[in-house]
C-alpha positions as a LaTeX table, in Angstrom:
\begin{tabular}{lrrr}
\hline
Residue & $x$ (\AA) & $y$ (\AA) & $z$ (\AA) \\
\hline
Met1 & $-15.95$ & 5.58 & 13.00 \\
Asp2 & $-13.55$ & 5.23 & 10.15 \\
Arg3 & $-12.39$ & 8.79 & 10.72 \\
Trp4 & $-11.73$ & 8.29 & 14.35 \\
Arg5 & $-9.88$ & 5.03 & 13.32 \\
Lys6 & $-7.75$ & 6.78 & 11.05 \\
Leu7 & $-7.13$ & 9.71 & 13.46 \\
His8 & $-6.27$ & 7.57 & 16.48 \\
Gly9 & $-5.49$ & 4.03 & 15.22 \\
Arg10 & $-7.08$ & 1.21 & 17.22 \\
Arg11 & $-6.44$ & $-0.21$ & 20.73 \\
Leu12 & $-3.43$ & $-2.26$ & 21.37 \\
Asp13 & $-5.07$ & $-5.67$ & 22.01 \\
His14 & $-7.58$ & $-5.11$ & 19.35 \\
Glu15 & $-6.36$ & $-8.29$ & 17.35 \\
Glu16 & $-6.44$ & $-10.60$ & 20.33 \\
Arg17 & $-9.95$ & $-8.88$ & 21.34 \\
Lys18 & $-11.29$ & $-9.87$ & 17.75 \\
Arg19 & $-9.61$ & $-13.33$ & 17.53 \\
Lys20 & $-11.11$ & $-13.98$ & 21.27 \\
Arg21 & $-14.64$ & $-13.00$ & 19.72 \\
Leu22 & $-14.25$ & $-15.04$ & 16.99 \\
Ala23 & $-13.69$ & $-17.97$ & 18.94 \\
Arg24 & $-16.57$ & $-17.51$ & 21.19 \\
Glu25 & $-18.84$ & $-17.37$ & 18.22 \\
Gly26 & $-19.31$ & $-21.00$ & 18.30 \\
His27 & $-20.49$ & $-21.12$ & 22.00 \\
Lys28 & $-23.23$ & $-18.35$ & 20.99 \\
Ala29 & $-24.37$ & $-20.11$ & 18.08 \\
Ser30 & $-24.82$ & $-23.18$ & 20.19 \\
Gln31 & $-26.52$ & $-21.35$ & 23.24 \\
Asp32 & $-28.98$ & $-19.82$ & 20.61 \\
Ala33 & $-29.76$ & $-22.89$ & 18.83 \\
Gln34 & $-30.72$ & $-24.50$ & 22.53 \\
Asn35 & $-33.00$ & $-21.52$ & 23.92 \\
Leu36 & $-34.60$ & $-19.92$ & 21.00 \\
Arg37 & $-38.04$ & $-20.65$ & 20.28 \\
Gly38 & $-40.67$ & $-20.23$ & 17.74 \\
Leu39 & $-40.04$ & $-18.18$ & 15.06 \\
Arg40 & $-36.69$ & $-16.81$ & 15.91 \\
Ala41 & $-35.28$ & $-20.51$ & 16.17 \\
Lys42 & $-36.76$ & $-21.33$ & 12.78 \\
Leu43 & $-34.94$ & $-18.27$ & 11.39 \\
His44 & $-31.66$ & $-19.34$ & 13.11 \\
Ala45 & $-31.84$ & $-22.88$ & 12.12 \\
Glu46 & $-32.01$ & $-21.47$ & 8.11 \\
Lys47 & $-29.20$ & $-19.35$ & 8.56 \\
Arg48 & $-27.15$ & $-21.91$ & 10.16 \\
Arg49 & $-28.39$ & $-24.42$ & 7.32 \\
Lys50 & $-26.75$ & $-22.10$ & 4.89 \\
Glu51 & $-23.74$ & $-21.60$ & 6.78 \\
Lys52 & $-22.98$ & $-25.43$ & 7.11 \\
Ile53 & $-23.72$ & $-25.56$ & 3.14 \\
Gln54 & $-20.94$ & $-22.99$ & 2.64 \\
Met55 & $-18.64$ & $-24.87$ & 4.99 \\
Lys56 & $-18.91$ & $-28.19$ & 3.43 \\
Lys57 & $-18.77$ & $-26.72$ & $-0.25$ \\
Gln58 & $-15.16$ & $-25.49$ & 0.89 \\
Ile59 & $-14.24$ & $-28.29$ & 2.96 \\
Lys60 & $-15.21$ & $-30.33$ & $-0.29$ \\
Ala61 & $-13.10$ & $-27.81$ & $-2.27$ \\
His62 & $-9.93$ & $-28.52$ & $-0.16$ \\
Glu63 & $-10.25$ & $-32.08$ & $-0.40$ \\
Glu64 & $-10.77$ & $-32.75$ & $-3.76$ \\
Arg65 & $-7.39$ & $-31.09$ & $-5.48$ \\
Asn66 & $-7.41$ & $-33.37$ & $-8.48$ \\
Val67 & $-10.94$ & $-33.97$ & $-9.84$ \\
Lys68 & $-11.67$ & $-36.47$ & $-12.54$ \\
Ser69 & $-14.66$ & $-35.50$ & $-15.06$ \\
Ser70 & $-15.42$ & $-37.00$ & $-18.27$ \\
Gly71 & $-14.24$ & $-34.97$ & $-21.50$ \\
Glu72 & $-16.32$ & $-32.60$ & $-23.64$ \\
Glu73 & $-19.46$ & $-34.16$ & $-25.30$ \\
Gln74 & $-18.48$ & $-34.91$ & $-28.97$ \\
Asp75 & $-20.67$ & $-33.63$ & $-31.63$ \\
Asn76 & $-23.70$ & $-36.22$ & $-32.08$ \\
Lys77 & $-23.48$ & $-35.87$ & $-35.69$ \\
Thr78 & $-20.23$ & $-37.96$ & $-36.03$ \\
Pro79 & $-21.18$ & $-41.39$ & $-35.67$ \\
Leu80 & $-19.06$ & $-43.87$ & $-33.48$ \\
Pro81 & $-19.20$ & $-47.58$ & $-33.37$ \\
Thr82 & $-21.06$ & $-49.26$ & $-30.47$ \\
Phe83 & $-18.13$ & $-50.08$ & $-28.71$ \\
Leu84 & $-16.85$ & $-46.64$ & $-28.35$ \\
Leu85 & $-20.22$ & $-45.03$ & $-27.26$ \\
Asp86 & $-19.91$ & $-45.57$ & $-23.26$ \\
Arg87 & $-16.28$ & $-44.60$ & $-23.50$ \\
Ser88 & $-15.08$ & $-40.84$ & $-22.41$ \\
Asn89 & $-11.81$ & $-39.56$ & $-21.90$ \\
Pro90 & $-11.22$ & $-38.74$ & $-18.33$ \\
Thr91 & $-9.93$ & $-34.92$ & $-17.67$ \\
Thr92 & $-8.03$ & $-34.16$ & $-14.66$ \\
Ala93 & $-9.00$ & $-30.69$ & $-13.13$ \\
Lys94 & $-7.64$ & $-28.59$ & $-10.10$ \\
Ala95 & $-10.22$ & $-28.07$ & $-7.72$ \\
Leu96 & $-8.66$ & $-24.94$ & $-5.85$ \\
Ser97 & $-9.96$ & $-23.64$ & $-2.38$ \\
Ser98 & $-11.24$ & $-20.17$ & $-2.16$ \\
Ala99 & $-8.70$ & $-19.23$ & 0.37 \\
Ile100 & $-6.06$ & $-19.77$ & $-2.38$ \\
Lys101 & $-8.02$ & $-18.21$ & $-4.93$ \\
Asn102 & $-8.29$ & $-15.06$ & $-2.90$ \\
Lys103 & $-4.64$ & $-15.15$ & $-2.34$ \\
Arg104 & $-3.63$ & $-15.64$ & $-5.91$ \\
Ala105 & $-6.02$ & $-12.51$ & $-6.86$ \\
Glu106 & $-4.81$ & $-10.37$ & $-4.08$ \\
Lys107 & $-1.03$ & $-11.05$ & $-5.28$ \\
Ala108 & $-2.15$ & $-10.24$ & $-8.95$ \\
Ala109 & $-3.53$ & $-6.87$ & $-7.95$ \\
Gln110 & $-0.29$ & $-6.02$ & $-6.55$ \\
Phe111 & 0.27 & $-4.42$ & $-9.50$ \\
Ser112 & $-3.00$ & $-3.59$ & $-10.75$ \\
Val113 & $-3.98$ & 0.21 & $-10.33$ \\
Pro114 & $-5.95$ & 1.58 & $-8.36$ \\
Leu115 & $-5.15$ & $-0.55$ & $-5.51$ \\
Pro116 & $-7.93$ & $-2.39$ & $-4.09$ \\
Lys117 & $-6.70$ & $-2.28$ & $-0.52$ \\
Val118 & $-5.20$ & 0.40 & 1.57 \\
Lys119 & $-4.44$ & 0.46 & 5.23 \\
Gly120 & $-5.35$ & 3.38 & 7.39 \\
Ile121 & $-2.58$ & 5.33 & 9.09 \\
Ser122 & $-3.36$ & 6.97 & 12.36 \\
Glu123 & $-2.03$ & 10.44 & 13.32 \\
Glu124 & $-0.06$ & 9.04 & 16.22 \\
Glu125 & 1.64 & 6.43 & 13.89 \\
Met126 & 2.21 & 9.33 & 10.90 \\
Phe127 & 3.52 & 11.99 & 13.45 \\
Lys128 & 6.09 & 12.42 & 16.25 \\
Val129 & 5.68 & 14.76 & 19.07 \\
Val130 & 8.73 & 17.17 & 18.99 \\
Asn131 & 9.06 & 18.65 & 22.82 \\
Thr132 & 12.85 & 19.61 & 22.77 \\
Gly133 & 13.86 & 23.35 & 22.50 \\
Lys134 & 13.09 & 26.39 & 25.10 \\
Lys135 & 9.66 & 27.14 & 23.84 \\
Thr136 & 8.47 & 24.04 & 22.26 \\
His137 & 9.07 & 21.51 & 25.27 \\
Lys138 & 6.25 & 23.52 & 27.39 \\
Lys139 & 3.72 & 23.02 & 24.91 \\
Ser140 & 4.89 & 20.42 & 22.40 \\
Trp141 & 2.81 & 21.77 & 19.29 \\
Lys142 & 5.28 & 20.49 & 16.80 \\
Arg143 & 5.07 & 17.33 & 14.70 \\
Met144 & 7.83 & 15.29 & 12.87 \\
Val145 & 6.43 & 13.28 & 9.83 \\
Thr146 & 7.79 & 9.64 & 10.56 \\
Lys147 & 7.04 & 8.80 & 6.74 \\
Pro148 & 8.86 & 9.53 & 3.60 \\
Thr149 & 7.80 & 12.70 & 1.99 \\
Phe150 & 8.05 & 14.56 & $-1.21$ \\
Val151 & 9.17 & 18.52 & $-1.34$ \\
Gly152 & 9.62 & 20.34 & $-4.49$ \\
Asn153 & 13.06 & 21.60 & $-6.02$ \\
Asp154 & 12.13 & 25.55 & $-4.92$ \\
Phe155 & 10.96 & 24.46 & $-1.52$ \\
Thr156 & 12.35 & 26.51 & 1.65 \\
Arg157 & 11.48 & 25.70 & 5.22 \\
Arg158 & 9.47 & 28.09 & 7.07 \\
Pro159 & 11.34 & 30.08 & 10.19 \\
Val160 & 12.02 & 27.91 & 12.75 \\
Lys161 & 9.50 & 29.91 & 15.21 \\
Tyr162 & 6.50 & 29.22 & 12.76 \\
Glu163 & 7.19 & 25.96 & 11.63 \\
Arg164 & 4.66 & 23.40 & 12.60 \\
Phe165 & 5.36 & 20.38 & 10.84 \\
Ile166 & 8.90 & 19.02 & 10.41 \\
Arg167 & 9.84 & 16.69 & 7.26 \\
Pro168 & 13.38 & 14.95 & 7.53 \\
Met169 & 16.15 & 15.01 & 5.12 \\
Gly170 & 16.64 & 11.72 & 5.05 \\
Leu171 & 13.28 & 11.00 & 4.65 \\
Arg172 & 12.53 & 13.00 & 1.38 \\
Tyr173 & 12.41 & 11.23 & $-2.13$ \\
Lys174 & 12.90 & 12.73 & $-5.91$ \\
Lys175 & 12.59 & 9.73 & $-7.74$ \\
Ala176 & 10.09 & 6.79 & $-8.03$ \\
Asn177 & 10.91 & 3.29 & $-9.78$ \\
Val178 & 7.49 & 3.73 & $-12.02$ \\
Thr179 & 6.17 & 0.22 & $-13.90$ \\
His180 & 4.41 & 0.51 & $-16.93$ \\
Pro181 & 1.65 & $-2.27$ & $-16.67$ \\
Glu182 & 1.14 & $-2.84$ & $-20.35$ \\
Leu183 & 4.82 & $-2.47$ & $-21.45$ \\
Gly184 & 6.16 & $-4.34$ & $-18.78$ \\
Val185 & 8.91 & $-2.22$ & $-18.45$ \\
Thr186 & 10.50 & 0.02 & $-15.05$ \\
Val187 & 12.12 & 3.04 & $-14.88$ \\
Gln188 & 13.00 & 5.71 & $-12.45$ \\
Leu189 & 11.41 & 8.81 & $-13.26$ \\
Pro190 & 11.64 & 12.26 & $-11.18$ \\
Ile191 & 8.26 & 13.04 & $-9.16$ \\
Ile192 & 6.83 & 16.53 & $-9.82$ \\
Ser193 & 4.30 & 16.56 & $-7.02$ \\
Val194 & 2.12 & 14.81 & $-4.89$ \\
Lys195 & $-1.72$ & 14.72 & $-6.33$ \\
Lys196 & $-3.54$ & 12.93 & $-3.56$ \\
Asn197 & $-2.90$ & 11.17 & $-0.58$ \\
Pro198 & $-6.10$ & 8.71 & 0.34 \\
Gln199 & $-5.35$ & 8.57 & 4.06 \\
Asn200 & $-6.25$ & 12.42 & 4.71 \\
Pro201 & $-6.18$ & 15.69 & 2.92 \\
Leu202 & $-3.44$ & 17.26 & 5.08 \\
Tyr203 & $-1.00$ & 14.25 & 4.39 \\
Thr204 & $-1.41$ & 15.19 & 0.52 \\
Gln205 & $-0.78$ & 18.68 & 1.42 \\
Leu206 & 2.57 & 17.70 & 3.35 \\
Gly207 & 3.55 & 15.50 & 0.25 \\
Val208 & 3.54 & 12.19 & 2.28 \\
Leu209 & 4.10 & 9.29 & 0.42 \\
Thr210 & 2.54 & 6.32 & 1.51 \\
Lys211 & 0.85 & 3.10 & $-0.37$ \\
Gly212 & $-1.79$ & 4.28 & $-2.41$ \\
Thr213 & $-0.57$ & 7.53 & $-2.80$ \\
Val214 & $-1.27$ & 9.31 & $-6.36$ \\
Ile215 & 1.85 & 11.07 & $-7.76$ \\
Glu216 & 2.72 & 12.90 & $-10.85$ \\
Val217 & 5.80 & 11.58 & $-12.55$ \\
Asn218 & 7.99 & 13.27 & $-15.32$ \\
Val219 & 7.84 & 11.16 & $-18.40$ \\
Ser220 & 9.41 & 13.71 & $-20.90$ \\
Glu221 & 12.61 & 10.97 & $-21.20$ \\
Leu222 & 10.22 & 8.20 & $-22.27$ \\
Gly223 & 9.15 & 10.19 & $-25.38$ \\
Leu224 & 5.48 & 9.40 & $-25.15$ \\
Val225 & 3.54 & 11.73 & $-27.66$ \\
Thr226 & $-0.17$ & 12.33 & $-27.86$ \\
Ala227 & $-2.60$ & 11.87 & $-30.83$ \\
Gly228 & $-1.81$ & 15.57 & $-31.70$ \\
Gly229 & 1.96 & 14.94 & $-31.77$ \\
Lys230 & 2.66 & 16.82 & $-28.58$ \\
Val231 & 5.13 & 15.41 & $-25.96$ \\
Val232 & 3.40 & 13.98 & $-22.91$ \\
Trp233 & 5.32 & 15.87 & $-19.81$ \\
Gly234 & 3.65 & 14.38 & $-16.72$ \\
Arg235 & 1.91 & 10.99 & $-15.91$ \\
Tyr236 & $-0.01$ & 10.11 & $-12.85$ \\
Ala237 & 0.92 & 6.88 & $-11.00$ \\
Gln238 & 0.15 & 5.45 & $-7.86$ \\
Ile239 & 2.66 & 4.25 & $-5.13$ \\
Thr240 & 2.47 & 0.25 & $-4.64$ \\
Asn241 & 4.85 & $-0.26$ & $-1.77$ \\
Asn242 & 5.33 & 0.90 & 1.93 \\
Cys243 & 8.50 & 3.41 & 1.08 \\
Glu244 & 9.29 & 3.58 & 4.73 \\
Asn245 & 9.97 & $-0.26$ & 4.87 \\
Asp246 & 11.94 & $-0.33$ & 1.17 \\
Gly247 & 13.71 & 2.68 & 1.17 \\
Cys248 & 12.53 & 3.62 & $-2.35$ \\
Val249 & 9.36 & 4.59 & $-4.17$ \\
Asn250 & 7.69 & 1.69 & $-6.42$ \\
Ala251 & 4.70 & 2.88 & $-8.58$ \\
\hline
\end{tabular}
């Protein structure tokens, strides 16, 4: 199923159908609760009970923005006067809903490598059919890559007659803005090669630059040295942005 989705994408009304299916779930649960009998009814009721507990917890977390709680327990070794025994300093804490926590985690994961989520790209989105020209328009076997690509300095195109994939000049990149997470610096470095595109081995071969692609960059300018004293030449980096939208490669 995943392979089919990567190759052909989803239906145009997929999101709408999914939304409607979720909207119908409440009706389905209600109907089951009314009509099920015996063991199935017991299992269904147990499942619903657990779901409701989770829902109540979530609602409570949403409502309780500020939660007052008593301060940390003091050591019993230090004696307190009688009038202070029942007194505790209240502390105010923020109870964040799980949705907000998830959103924050996703935002923090934007620059953590490897990336936690990479959206699949279908072949219909990646390639445009080229059907101009005397021979091509009859069979339409040529494809134009619609995403940014990297080709080496010594790259030469194949003869037009035998060329299968066309990589437009305007969508070719040679440099990437690489952020070093520990040092907290961003430098523009030349790309050496495309090591792996998680979408498809074909995209790796073509040097397509999409979000999540692992590239090798030239770090000789930074003066990094190994333990043995040798200068580090190339390092791996992972692309963290959608290059076709931003007009640059961030890694």
